[in-house]
Amino acid sequence: MDKKAMYKLTYGLFILTAKEEEKDNGCIVNTVTQVTTEPNRITVAVNKKNYTHDMILRTGTFNVSVLTENSRFETYRHWGFQSGAETDKMEGITFQRAENGIVYIEDQCNAYISAKVVSATDLGTHTLFLADVTDARALADEESVTYSYYQKNIKTAPKTEGKKGFVCTVCGYIYEGDTLPEDFVCPLCKHPASDFKKL
Ligand code: FE
């Protein structure tokens, strides 16, 4: 099998937000897809290690903010490479609230979609949420970012000079050690050992 074929699939990048009682949280996902128009439904696969995942599982509602080509690496670091379980991701962030009470982001995004979960399918590492679109609004004319555009134009190369071990090719986290355990999961971005490269 040629795994490179998988890279030919296109993906967008999104800030997925949820709210549980007084807690707001969000993470980065690349798996939002509209699956039907009548009814208007989307799916999103969310890694179970994300705190946002648990919040959506419990509350059944979420928002998706669509990131643009003008988004900055710092934004991905903020939403993607730290956990909402330990930090307040809303600190220092300018945000708005949709009708469902959940945060959406206007800065560096061109639209938001509010959704209500119809079903949750256990995929092992992820849960696939199928959801009804309950509200949606376009915010700007800028192009939506694709994962390949992000890889080529937004992502900053990690600083690895003089370091030994393995680097996460997704977020730049460095694992120091001679062997990387097969079941290792990046503590920052939750990607598996197969996404690490030996330095
Ligand atoms: Fe990582």
Coordinates of N, CA and C and ligand atoms in Angstrom, one line a residue:
M1 N 0.8 -1.2 0.0 CA 0.0 0.0 0.0 C 0.9 1.2 0.0
D2 N 0.5 2.2 -0.8 CA 1.2 3.5 -0.9 C 0.5 4.5 0.0
K3 N 1.1 4.7 1.2 CA 0.4 5.6 2.2 C 0.3 7.0 1.7
K4 N 1.2 7.4 0.7 CA 1.2 8.7 0.2 C -0.1 9.1 -0.4
A5 N -0.8 8.0 -0.9 CA -2.1 8.2 -1.5 C -3.1 8.9 -0.5
M6 N -2.9 8.6 0.7 CA -3.8 9.2 1.7 C -3.6 10.7 1.8
Y7 N -2.4 11.2 1.5 CA -2.1 12.6 1.6 C -2.7 13.4 0.5
K8 N -3.3 12.6 -0.5 CA -3.9 13.3 -1.6 C -5.4 13.7 -1.3
L9 N -5.9 13.1 -0.2 CA -7.2 13.6 0.3 C -7.1 15.0 0.8
T10 N -8.1 15.8 0.6 CA -8.0 17.1 1.1 C -8.8 17.2 2.5
Y11 N -8.3 18.1 3.3 CA -8.9 18.3 4.6 C -8.9 19.8 4.9
G12 N -9.9 20.3 5.6 CA -9.8 21.6 6.1 C -9.3 21.6 7.5
L13 N -9.2 22.8 8.1 CA -8.8 22.8 9.6 C -9.8 23.7 10.3
F14 N -10.1 23.3 11.5 CA -11.3 23.9 12.2 C -11.0 24.0 13.7
I15 N -11.6 25.1 14.3 CA -11.6 25.1 15.7 C -12.9 24.6 16.2
L16 N -12.9 23.5 16.9 CA -14.1 22.8 17.4 C -14.3 23.2 18.9
T17 N -15.4 23.9 19.2 CA -15.6 24.4 20.5 C -16.9 23.7 21.2
A18 N -16.8 23.7 22.5 CA -17.9 23.1 23.3 C -18.0 23.9 24.6
K19 N -19.2 23.7 25.2 CA -19.4 24.4 26.5 C -20.1 23.4 27.5
E20 N -19.6 23.3 28.7 CA -20.2 22.4 29.7 C -20.3 23.2 31.0
E21 N -21.5 23.5 31.4 CA -21.7 24.4 32.5 C -21.0 25.7 32.3
E22 N -20.0 26.1 33.1 CA -19.4 27.4 32.9 C -18.1 27.2 32.1
K23 N -17.7 26.0 31.8 CA -16.4 25.7 31.1 C -16.6 25.8 29.6
D24 N -15.8 26.7 29.0 CA -15.6 26.7 27.5 C -14.3 26.1 27.1
N25 N -14.3 25.4 26.0 CA -13.1 24.8 25.6 C -13.1 24.6 24.1
G26 N -12.0 24.3 23.5 CA -11.9 24.0 22.0 C -10.6 23.3 21.7
C27 N -10.6 22.7 20.5 CA -9.4 22.1 19.9 C -9.4 22.2 18.4
I28 N -8.3 21.8 17.8 CA -8.2 21.8 16.4 C -8.6 20.5 15.8
V29 N -9.4 20.4 14.8 CA -9.7 19.2 14.1 C -9.6 19.4 12.6
N30 N -9.4 18.3 11.8 CA -9.3 18.4 10.4 C -10.4 17.5 9.7
T31 N -11.4 17.2 10.5 CA -12.3 16.1 10.0 C -13.7 16.5 9.9
V32 N -14.0 17.8 9.7 CA -15.4 18.2 9.5 C -15.8 18.0 8.1
T33 N -16.9 17.3 7.9 CA -17.4 17.1 6.5 C -19.0 17.2 6.5
Q34 N -19.5 17.9 5.5 CA -20.9 17.9 5.3 C -21.3 16.5 4.6
V35 N -22.2 15.8 5.2 CA -22.5 14.5 4.7 C -23.9 14.4 4.0
T36 N -24.8 15.2 4.4 CA -26.1 15.3 3.7 C -26.6 16.8 3.8
T37 N -27.4 17.2 2.8 CA -27.9 18.5 2.8 C -29.4 18.6 3.2
E38 N -30.1 17.5 3.0 CA -31.5 17.4 3.5 C -31.7 16.1 4.3
P39 N -31.6 16.1 5.6 CA -31.3 17.3 6.5 C -29.8 17.7 6.4
N40 N -29.6 18.9 6.8 CA -28.2 19.4 6.7 C -27.4 18.8 7.9
R41 N -26.5 17.9 7.5 CA -25.8 17.2 8.6 C -24.3 17.2 8.3
I42 N -23.5 17.2 9.4 CA -22.1 17.1 9.3 C -21.6 16.0 10.1
T43 N -20.4 15.5 9.8 CA -19.7 14.6 10.8 C -18.4 15.2 11.2
V44 N -17.9 14.9 12.4 CA -16.6 15.3 12.9 C -16.1 14.1 13.7
A45 N -14.8 13.7 13.4 CA -14.2 12.7 14.2 C -13.2 13.4 15.2
V46 N -13.4 13.1 16.5 CA -12.6 13.8 17.5 C -11.8 12.8 18.3
N47 N -10.5 13.0 18.5 CA -9.7 12.2 19.3 C -10.2 12.1 20.7
K48 N -10.3 10.9 21.3 CA -10.8 10.8 22.7 C -9.9 11.4 23.7
K49 N -8.7 11.7 23.3 CA -7.8 12.3 24.3 C -8.0 13.8 24.5
N50 N -8.8 14.4 23.6 CA -9.1 15.8 23.7 C -10.2 16.0 24.7
Y51 N -10.0 17.0 25.6 CA -11.1 17.3 26.6 C -12.4 17.7 25.9
T52 N -12.2 18.4 24.8 CA -13.4 18.8 24.0 C -14.3 17.6 23.6
H53 N -13.6 16.5 23.3 CA -14.3 15.3 23.0 C -15.3 14.9 24.1
D54 N -14.8 14.8 25.3 CA -15.7 14.4 26.4 C -16.8 15.4 26.6
M55 N -16.5 16.7 26.5 CA -17.6 17.7 26.6 C -18.7 17.5 25.6
I56 N -18.3 17.2 24.4 CA -19.3 17.0 23.3 C -20.1 15.7 23.6
L57 N -19.4 14.7 24.0 CA -20.1 13.4 24.3 C -21.2 13.7 25.4
R58 N -20.9 14.5 26.4 CA -21.8 14.7 27.5 C -22.9 15.7 27.1
T59 N -22.6 16.8 26.4 CA -23.5 17.8 26.1 C -24.3 17.7 24.8
G60 N -23.7 17.0 23.8 CA -24.3 16.8 22.5 C -24.4 18.0 21.6
T61 N -23.7 19.1 21.9 CA -23.7 20.3 21.1 C -22.2 20.8 20.9
F62 N -22.0 21.4 19.7 CA -20.7 22.0 19.5 C -20.8 23.1 18.4
N63 N -19.7 23.8 18.3 CA -19.6 24.8 17.1 C -18.3 24.4 16.4
V64 N -18.3 24.8 15.1 CA -17.1 24.6 14.3 C -16.8 26.0 13.7
S65 N -15.6 26.5 13.9 CA -15.1 27.7 13.3 C -14.2 27.3 12.2
V66 N -14.4 27.8 10.9 CA -13.6 27.4 9.8 C -12.4 28.3 9.6
L67 N -11.2 27.7 9.8 CA -9.9 28.5 9.7 C -9.6 28.9 8.3
T68 N -9.0 30.1 8.1 CA -8.6 30.6 6.8 C -7.1 30.5 6.5
E69 N -6.7 30.8 5.2 CA -5.3 30.8 4.8 C -4.5 31.8 5.6
N70 N -5.2 32.8 6.2 CA -4.5 33.9 6.9 C -4.3 33.5 8.4
S71 N -4.7 32.2 8.8 CA -4.5 31.8 10.1 C -3.0 31.7 10.5
R72 N -2.6 31.8 11.7 CA -1.2 31.8 12.1 C -0.9 30.6 12.9
F73 N 0.4 30.2 12.9 CA 0.8 28.9 13.5 C 0.5 29.0 15.0
E74 N 0.6 30.2 15.6 CA 0.3 30.4 17.0 C -1.1 30.0 17.4
T75 N -2.0 30.2 16.5 CA -3.4 29.8 16.7 C -3.5 28.3 16.8
Y76 N -2.8 27.5 16.0 CA -2.8 26.1 16.0 C -2.2 25.6 17.3
R77 N -1.1 26.3 17.7 CA -0.4 25.9 18.9 C -1.4 26.1 20.1
H78 N -2.1 27.2 20.1 CA -2.9 27.6 21.2 C -4.1 26.6 21.4
W79 N -4.8 26.3 20.3 CA -5.9 25.4 20.4 C -5.6 23.9 20.3
G80 N -4.5 23.6 19.6 CA -4.2 22.2 19.3 C -3.1 21.5 20.2
F81 N -2.2 22.3 20.7 CA -1.0 21.7 21.4 C -1.0 21.9 22.9
Q82 N -2.2 22.1 23.5 CA -2.2 22.1 24.9 C -3.6 21.6 25.3
S83 N -3.8 21.1 26.5 CA -5.1 20.5 26.9 C -5.9 21.5 27.7
G84 N -7.2 21.5 27.3 CA -8.2 22.3 28.0 C -8.5 21.8 29.4
A85 N -8.0 20.5 29.7 CA -8.3 20.0 31.0 C -7.4 20.7 32.1
E86 N -6.3 21.2 31.6 CA -5.3 21.9 32.6 C -5.3 23.4 32.4
T87 N -5.7 23.9 31.2 CA -5.6 25.3 30.9 C -6.9 25.9 30.5
D88 N -7.1 27.2 30.7 CA -8.2 27.9 30.2 C -7.9 28.4 28.8
K89 N -8.4 27.8 27.8 CA -8.0 28.2 26.4 C -8.6 29.5 26.0
M90 N -9.6 29.9 26.8 CA -10.3 31.2 26.4 C -9.5 32.4 26.8
E91 N -8.5 32.2 27.7 CA -7.7 33.3 28.2 C -6.9 33.9 27.1
G92 N -7.1 35.2 26.9 CA -6.4 36.0 25.9 C -7.0 35.9 24.5
I93 N -8.1 35.2 24.4 CA -8.8 34.9 23.1 C -10.0 35.8 23.0
T94 N -10.1 36.5 21.8 CA -11.3 37.2 21.5 C -12.3 36.3 20.9
F95 N -13.5 36.1 21.5 CA -14.5 35.2 20.9 C -15.9 35.8 21.0
Q96 N -16.8 35.1 20.3 CA -18.2 35.5 20.3 C -19.0 34.2 20.7
R97 N -20.2 34.4 21.0 CA -21.1 33.3 21.3 C -22.2 33.2 20.3
A98 N -22.4 31.9 19.8 CA -23.5 31.7 18.9 C -24.8 31.5 19.7
E99 N -25.9 31.3 19.0 CA -27.2 31.2 19.7 C -27.3 30.0 20.7
N100 N -26.5 29.0 20.4 CA -26.5 27.8 21.3 C -25.6 28.1 22.6
G101 N -25.1 29.3 22.7 CA -24.3 29.6 23.9 C -22.9 29.2 23.8
I102 N -22.5 28.5 22.8 CA -21.1 28.1 22.6 C -20.3 29.1 21.9
V103 N -19.0 29.2 22.3 CA -18.1 30.1 21.6 C -17.9 29.7 20.2
Y104 N -17.7 30.8 19.4 CA -17.1 30.6 18.0 C -16.1 31.7 17.9
I105 N -15.2 31.5 16.9 CA -14.1 32.5 16.7 C -14.2 33.2 15.4
E106 N -14.1 34.5 15.4 CA -14.2 35.2 14.2 C -12.8 35.5 13.6
D107 N -11.8 35.8 14.5 CA -10.5 36.1 14.1 C -9.8 34.9 13.3
Q108 N -9.3 35.1 12.1 CA -8.7 34.1 11.3 C -9.6 32.9 10.8
C109 N -10.9 33.2 11.0 CA -11.9 32.2 10.5 C -12.9 32.9 9.5
N110 N -13.5 32.1 8.7 CA -14.4 32.7 7.7 C -15.9 32.3 7.8
A111 N -16.2 31.4 8.8 CA -17.6 30.9 9.0 C -17.6 30.2 10.3
Y112 N -18.8 30.1 10.8 CA -19.0 29.1 11.9 C -20.3 28.3 11.7
I113 N -20.3 27.1 12.3 CA -21.4 26.2 12.1 C -21.8 25.7 13.5
S114 N -23.0 25.8 13.9 CA -23.5 25.2 15.2 C -24.2 23.9 14.9
A115 N -23.9 22.9 15.7 CA -24.5 21.6 15.5 C -24.9 20.8 16.7
K116 N -25.9 19.9 16.5 CA -26.4 19.1 17.6 C -26.2 17.6 17.3
V117 N -25.6 16.9 18.2 CA -25.3 15.5 17.9 C -26.5 14.6 17.7
V118 N -26.4 13.8 16.6 CA -27.5 12.8 16.3 C -27.0 11.5 16.8
S119 N -25.8 11.1 16.5 CA -25.2 9.9 17.0 C -23.7 10.0 17.2
A120 N -23.2 9.1 18.1 CA -21.8 9.1 18.3 C -21.3 7.6 18.1
T121 N -20.4 7.4 17.2 CA -19.9 6.1 16.9 C -18.4 6.0 17.4
D122 N -18.2 4.9 18.2 CA -16.9 4.6 18.7 C -16.0 4.1 17.6
L123 N -14.9 4.8 17.4 CA -13.9 4.4 16.3 C -12.6 3.9 17.0
G124 N -12.6 3.7 18.2 CA -11.3 3.3 18.9 C -10.7 4.5 19.4
T125 N -9.7 5.1 18.7 CA -9.0 6.3 19.1 C -9.9 7.5 19.1
H126 N -10.9 7.5 18.2 CA -11.7 8.7 18.0 C -13.2 8.3 18.2
T127 N -14.0 9.4 18.3 CA -15.5 9.2 18.2 C -15.9 10.0 17.0
L128 N -16.8 9.3 16.2 CA -17.4 10.0 15.1 C -18.7 10.5 15.5
F129 N -18.9 11.9 15.5 CA -20.1 12.5 15.8 C -20.9 12.8 14.5
L130 N -22.1 12.4 14.4 CA -23.0 12.8 13.3 C -23.9 13.9 13.9
A131 N -24.0 15.0 13.2 CA -24.8 16.1 13.9 C -25.6 16.9 12.9
D132 N -26.7 17.4 13.4 CA -27.6 18.3 12.6 C -27.0 19.7 12.7
V133 N -27.0 20.4 11.6 CA -26.6 21.8 11.6 C -27.8 22.6 12.1
T134 N -27.6 23.3 13.2 CA -28.7 24.1 13.8 C -28.6 25.6 13.4
D135 N -27.4 26.0 13.1 CA -27.2 27.4 12.7 C -25.9 27.5 12.0
A136 N -25.7 28.5 11.1 CA -24.4 28.7 10.4 C -24.4 30.1 9.9
R137 N -23.2 30.6 9.9 CA -23.0 32.0 9.4 C -21.6 32.2 8.7
A138 N -21.6 32.8 7.5 CA -20.4 33.1 6.9 C -19.9 34.4 7.5
L139 N -18.6 34.5 7.7 CA -18.0 35.7 8.4 C -17.1 36.5 7.6
A140 N -16.5 35.9 6.6 CA -15.5 36.6 5.8 C -15.3 35.9 4.4
D141 N -14.7 36.6 3.5 CA -14.5 36.1 2.1 C -13.1 35.3 1.9
E142 N -12.3 35.4 3.0 CA -11.0 34.7 2.8 C -11.1 33.2 2.6
E143 N -10.1 32.7 1.9 CA -10.2 31.2 1.5 C -10.0 30.4 2.8
S144 N -10.8 29.3 2.8 CA -10.6 28.3 3.9 C -9.2 27.6 3.8
V145 N -8.6 27.4 4.9 CA -7.3 26.7 4.8 C -7.4 25.2 4.6
T146 N -6.5 24.6 3.8 CA -6.5 23.2 3.7 C -5.3 22.7 4.5
Y147 N -5.3 21.4 4.8 CA -4.3 20.8 5.6 C -2.9 20.9 4.9
S148 N -3.0 20.7 3.5 CA -1.7 20.8 2.8 C -1.2 22.3 2.7
Y149 N -2.1 23.2 2.7 CA -1.7 24.7 2.7 C -1.0 25.0 4.0
Y150 N -1.6 24.4 5.1 CA -1.1 24.6 6.4 C 0.3 24.0 6.5
Q151 N 0.5 22.8 6.0 CA 1.8 22.2 6.0 C 2.9 23.0 5.3
K152 N 2.5 23.5 4.1 CA 3.4 24.2 3.3 C 3.7 25.7 3.7
N153 N 2.7 26.3 4.2 CA 2.8 27.8 4.4 C 2.6 28.3 5.8
I154 N 2.1 27.6 6.7 CA 1.8 28.1 8.0 C 2.7 27.5 9.1
K155 N 2.8 26.1 9.0 CA 3.5 25.4 10.0 C 5.0 25.9 10.1
T156 N 5.5 26.1 11.3 CA 6.9 26.5 11.5 C 7.7 25.2 11.9
A157 N 8.9 25.1 11.2 CA 9.7 23.9 11.5 C 10.2 24.0 13.0
P158 N 10.1 22.8 13.7 CA 10.5 22.8 15.1 C 12.0 23.0 15.2
K159 N 12.5 23.6 16.3 CA 13.9 23.8 16.5 C 14.5 22.5 17.0
T160 N 15.3 21.9 16.2 CA 15.8 20.6 16.6 C 17.3 20.5 16.7
E161 N 18.0 21.6 16.4 CA 19.5 21.6 16.3 C 20.0 21.2 17.7
G162 N 21.0 20.3 17.7 CA 21.6 19.9 18.9 C 20.8 19.0 19.8
K163 N 19.6 18.6 19.3 CA 18.8 17.7 20.1 C 18.8 16.3 19.5
K164 N 18.6 15.3 20.5 CA 18.6 13.9 20.1 C 17.3 13.3 20.5
G165 N 16.9 12.3 19.7 CA 15.6 11.6 20.0 C 14.7 11.6 18.8
F166 N 13.4 11.9 19.1 CA 12.4 11.8 18.0 C 11.6 13.1 18.1
V167 N 11.2 13.6 16.9 CA 10.4 14.8 16.9 C 9.1 14.5 16.3
C168 N 8.0 15.1 16.9 CA 6.7 14.9 16.4 C 6.5 15.8 15.1
T169 N 6.2 15.2 14.0 CA 6.2 16.0 12.7 C 4.9 16.9 12.7
V170 N 4.0 16.6 13.6 CA 2.8 17.4 13.6 C 2.9 18.7 14.4
C171 N 3.5 18.6 15.6 CA 3.6 19.8 16.5 C 5.0 20.2 16.9
G172 N 6.0 19.3 16.7 CA 7.4 19.7 17.0 C 7.8 19.2 18.4
Y173 N 7.0 18.5 19.1 CA 7.4 18.0 20.4 C 8.6 17.1 20.3
I174 N 9.5 17.2 21.1 CA 10.7 16.3 21.0 C 10.7 15.3 22.2
Y175 N 10.8 14.0 21.8 CA 10.9 12.9 22.7 C 12.4 12.6 22.9
E176 N 13.0 12.7 24.0 CA 14.4 12.5 24.2 C 14.6 11.0 24.7
G177 N 15.3 10.3 23.9 CA 15.5 8.9 24.2 C 16.0 8.1 23.0
D178 N 16.5 6.9 23.2 CA 17.1 6.2 22.1 C 16.0 5.5 21.3
T179 N 15.0 5.0 22.0 CA 13.9 4.3 21.3 C 12.5 4.9 21.7
L180 N 11.7 5.1 20.7 CA 10.4 5.6 21.0 C 9.4 4.5 21.1
P181 N 8.7 4.4 22.3 CA 7.8 3.2 22.5 C 6.7 3.3 21.3
E182 N 6.4 2.1 20.9 CA 5.4 1.9 19.8 C 4.1 2.6 20.1
D183 N 3.7 2.5 21.3 CA 2.4 3.0 21.7 C 2.4 4.4 22.2
F184 N 3.6 5.1 21.9 CA 3.7 6.5 22.4 C 2.7 7.4 21.7
V185 N 2.2 8.3 22.5 CA 1.2 9.3 22.0 C 1.8 10.7 22.4
C186 N 1.9 11.6 21.4 CA 2.4 12.9 21.6 C 1.6 13.6 22.7
P187 N 2.3 14.1 23.8 CA 1.5 14.7 24.9 C 0.9 16.0 24.5
L188 N 1.4 16.6 23.4 CA 0.9 17.9 23.0 C -0.2 17.8 22.0
C189 N 0.0 17.1 20.9 CA -1.0 17.1 19.9 C -1.8 15.8 19.8
K190 N -1.4 14.8 20.6 CA -2.1 13.5 20.7 C -1.9 12.6 19.4
H191 N -0.9 12.9 18.6 CA -0.7 12.0 17.4 C 0.2 10.9 17.8
P192 N 0.1 9.7 17.1 CA 0.8 8.5 17.5 C 2.3 8.5 17.1
A193 N 3.0 7.4 17.6 CA 4.4 7.3 17.3 C 4.7 7.3 15.9
S194 N 3.8 6.9 15.0 CA 4.1 6.8 13.6 C 4.2 8.2 13.0
D195 N 3.8 9.3 13.7 CA 4.0 10.6 13.2 C 5.3 11.3 13.7
F196 N 6.2 10.4 14.4 CA 7.5 10.9 14.9 C 8.6 10.6 13.9
K197 N 9.6 11.4 13.9 CA 10.7 11.2 13.0 C 12.0 11.2 13.9
K198 N 12.9 10.3 13.6 CA 14.2 10.2 14.3 C 15.1 11.4 14.0
L199 N 15.7 12.1 15.0 CA 16.5 13.2 14.8 C 18.0 12.7 14.5
Ligands
FE1 FE 2.7 16.3 18.5

